[in-house]
């Protein structure tokens, strides 16, 4: 977190946040029971199993609970003057 954040929802919080790190684990589940059938690494994915392309970090506002991409909080801080 080397950039300033500002919550786009409550528009007041600049200091209290949760940094959520996402770690994707490719798996194959049984369609009926939901049990784990197989677990993969990114190198072993089949042709019909897409690679995860989402963000590795999400931010949650510690005041109102908004959960968004880190870029949303950074962009809002850059476009709002510090009061």
CSV table of C-alpha atoms in Angstrom, one decimal:
chain,number,residue,atom,x,y,z
A,1,UNK,CA,0.0,0.0,0.0
A,2,UNK,CA,2.2,2.8,-1.2
A,3,UNK,CA,-0.7,4.9,-2.6
A,4,UNK,CA,-3.2,7.0,-0.7
A,5,UNK,CA,-6.7,5.5,-0.5
A,6,UNK,CA,-10.1,7.2,-0.1
A,7,UNK,CA,-13.3,5.3,0.1
A,8,UNK,CA,-15.6,6.0,-2.9
A,9,UNK,CA,-18.7,5.1,-0.9
A,10,UNK,CA,-18.4,6.9,2.4
A,11,UNK,CA,-16.1,9.5,1.0
A,12,UNK,CA,-14.5,10.2,4.4
A,13,UNK,CA,-12.3,7.2,5.3
A,14,UNK,CA,-8.6,7.7,4.3
A,15,UNK,CA,-7.0,5.6,7.1
A,16,UNK,CA,-8.9,2.3,8.0
A,17,UNK,CA,-8.9,-0.4,5.4
A,18,UNK,CA,-8.6,-4.2,5.0
A,19,UNK,CA,-6.2,-5.5,2.4
A,20,UNK,CA,-7.5,-8.8,1.0
A,21,UNK,CA,-5.0,-10.9,-0.8
A,22,UNK,CA,-6.6,-13.4,-3.2
A,23,UNK,CA,-4.9,-16.7,-4.0
A,24,UNK,CA,-6.6,-18.7,-6.7
A,25,UNK,CA,-6.5,-22.5,-6.5
A,26,UNK,CA,-7.7,-24.3,-9.6
A,27,UNK,CA,-9.9,-27.3,-8.8
A,28,UNK,CA,-12.3,-29.8,-10.3
A,29,UNK,CA,-15.4,-30.6,-8.3
A,30,UNK,CA,-17.9,-33.4,-8.6
A,31,UNK,CA,-21.1,-31.8,-10.1
A,32,UNK,CA,-23.5,-33.8,-7.8
A,33,UNK,CA,-21.8,-33.8,-4.5
A,34,UNK,CA,-19.5,-30.8,-4.8
A,35,UNK,CA,-16.6,-32.9,-3.5
A,36,UNK,CA,-13.1,-32.1,-4.7
A,37,UNK,CA,-12.1,-34.5,-7.5
A,38,UNK,CA,-8.8,-33.0,-8.6
A,39,UNK,CA,-6.6,-30.0,-7.7
A,40,UNK,CA,-4.3,-28.4,-10.3
A,41,UNK,CA,-1.4,-26.0,-10.5
A,42,UNK,CA,-1.5,-23.2,-13.0
A,43,UNK,CA,0.9,-25.2,-15.3
A,44,UNK,CA,-1.4,-28.2,-15.4
A,45,UNK,CA,-4.7,-26.6,-16.4
A,46,UNK,CA,-6.7,-28.3,-19.1
A,47,UNK,CA,-7.7,-26.6,-22.3
A,48,UNK,CA,-11.2,-25.9,-21.0
A,49,UNK,CA,-10.0,-24.6,-17.6
A,50,UNK,CA,-9.2,-20.8,-17.9
A,51,UNK,CA,-6.4,-19.2,-15.9
A,52,UNK,CA,-7.5,-16.8,-13.1
A,53,UNK,CA,-7.2,-13.3,-14.4
A,54,UNK,CA,-8.7,-11.3,-11.5
A,55,UNK,CA,-7.0,-8.9,-9.1
A,56,UNK,CA,-4.6,-10.3,-6.5
A,57,UNK,CA,-5.5,-7.6,-4.0
A,58,UNK,CA,-8.9,-6.1,-3.1
A,59,UNK,CA,-9.5,-3.4,-0.5
A,60,UNK,CA,-12.4,-3.2,2.0
A,61,UNK,CA,-13.2,0.1,3.7
A,62,UNK,CA,-12.9,-0.3,7.5
A,63,UNK,CA,-15.7,2.2,8.0
A,64,UNK,CA,-18.5,1.3,5.7
A,65,UNK,CA,-17.4,-2.2,4.4
A,66,UNK,CA,-17.2,-1.4,0.7
A,67,UNK,CA,-15.2,-4.1,-1.0
A,68,UNK,CA,-13.6,-3.0,-4.4
A,69,UNK,CA,-10.5,-3.1,-6.4
A,70,UNK,CA,-7.5,-1.3,-5.1
A,71,UNK,CA,-7.5,1.0,-8.2
A,72,UNK,CA,-11.0,2.3,-7.2
A,73,UNK,CA,-9.7,3.6,-3.8
A,74,UNK,CA,-6.5,5.0,-5.3
A,75,UNK,CA,-8.3,6.8,-8.2
A,76,UNK,CA,-10.8,8.3,-5.8
A,77,UNK,CA,-8.0,9.6,-3.5
A,78,UNK,CA,-6.1,11.1,-6.5
A,79,UNK,CA,-9.2,13.0,-7.6
A,80,UNK,CA,-10.2,14.3,-4.2
A,81,UNK,CA,-8.3,17.0,-2.4
A,82,UNK,CA,-7.0,16.2,1.1
A,83,UNK,CA,-9.2,18.2,3.5
